Amino acid sequence: MPWRAFCPSHHACHDGEKPSPLHPNHPDGCQRTTVPPHGSAGRHARSVQGPTLWKRVVVSKIENQARALSILGLDGAEEVWSFSLGVCPGDPDNREGVAARCYFQHLQPDLNRRCRDPLNSALNYGAAIVQAAVARSLVVAGFVPALGIHHHSQLNAFNLADDIMEPLRPVVDILALEVVESSCELSRQQRSKLRGVLLRTVCLENQKMTVLRATNRMGESLRGATTCEDASLMLTPTILAQGTETQCA
């Protein structure tokens, strides 16, 4: 019951309640000070709205992959974008996988994600940094990162983080291509630049913000989506070209 208070309410806040951060402009949105048992939201995310939430993640990821190709001036953006159309809840047709293959063929035709090379190392290193930030935001929001929406490996302690971070992967892809300039192993300086992925700018809620701030808002919005059983409340980011005056759409 306490978590239901994150949904827009038609009643004024009572004692022990305060305006919900998920609906800061909603005069009747209430957030009770009582906190549910740790991890209950993680179970809720997977069992109640899992397929619809995963659809939102997949669509956002594919759209951002198309944007990444456009930002980099590469071909294939329209082709990749087309895979985001008609994604069904749970993505039973695996449009995410098909789009990813098409995306990487245009991004780096010779790239083999199973090989050890500097670009793969950069992609993995950057993704690990984003994963850690997302996992932290999920814990703060009351989730157990191991209980995923789509990823469900018993050996992975970050299944939910891997789910939610998917739309941010193209940010890592762009930065990795900027950082890797040779066939040598990643240098300390290159790793330092990759850690800057959390300071890259994305668009969320029609506002420009850092990836780090976006992960916090994504965790909060997932809590609202699972509490209200409304997947549309989950926020997903839009990637932007860096160092420009690009505005949020």
C-alpha angles and dihedrals in degrees: 000000000000092000092054085071089075088071119086106273132204092215131076119253116273130208113304093027134103135186111290116250088217091062104027093160096045108100093206100041108119134191116194117219090230111102120212121235111290111266098017090112091054091058090045093053092056101041105038111032101008101120094044093045090050090051090056091049093049095047091049093048094050093047090051091049088055090048090050092056090049093048090051092048093242130141124251102057095123092045092052092044090056090066090064090065116093098009108165126215108283090014094251090176091057093233087160091063095043092048091048092054091050091045096052092045087062097034097052114349095194096047117121109189090203095059128086109242135131095266093050089047090051092048092049094044094049092045091052090055093051091044091055092050092049092047090053092051091050093052090049088052090053101259130132104231092211093064103079136189095222108354109072110164112150088215094056118084091188105053095131092044089052089052098049097042095058096097089054096055094089088061087059091045093056094046093047091055089050093050103043110077104153144026092257124108118275112281126219089254092053091050089051090054091049090054086062089072088097089062095053115114125249134166121248128162088000089299131111112235142151121275088247093056090044092056089056092052091045091055092049092048092050088055089053093047094052094042094050092036088233115126091192089074091068110100122221125191131239115217119230138199108261125237095021137103091249110154128212111261 
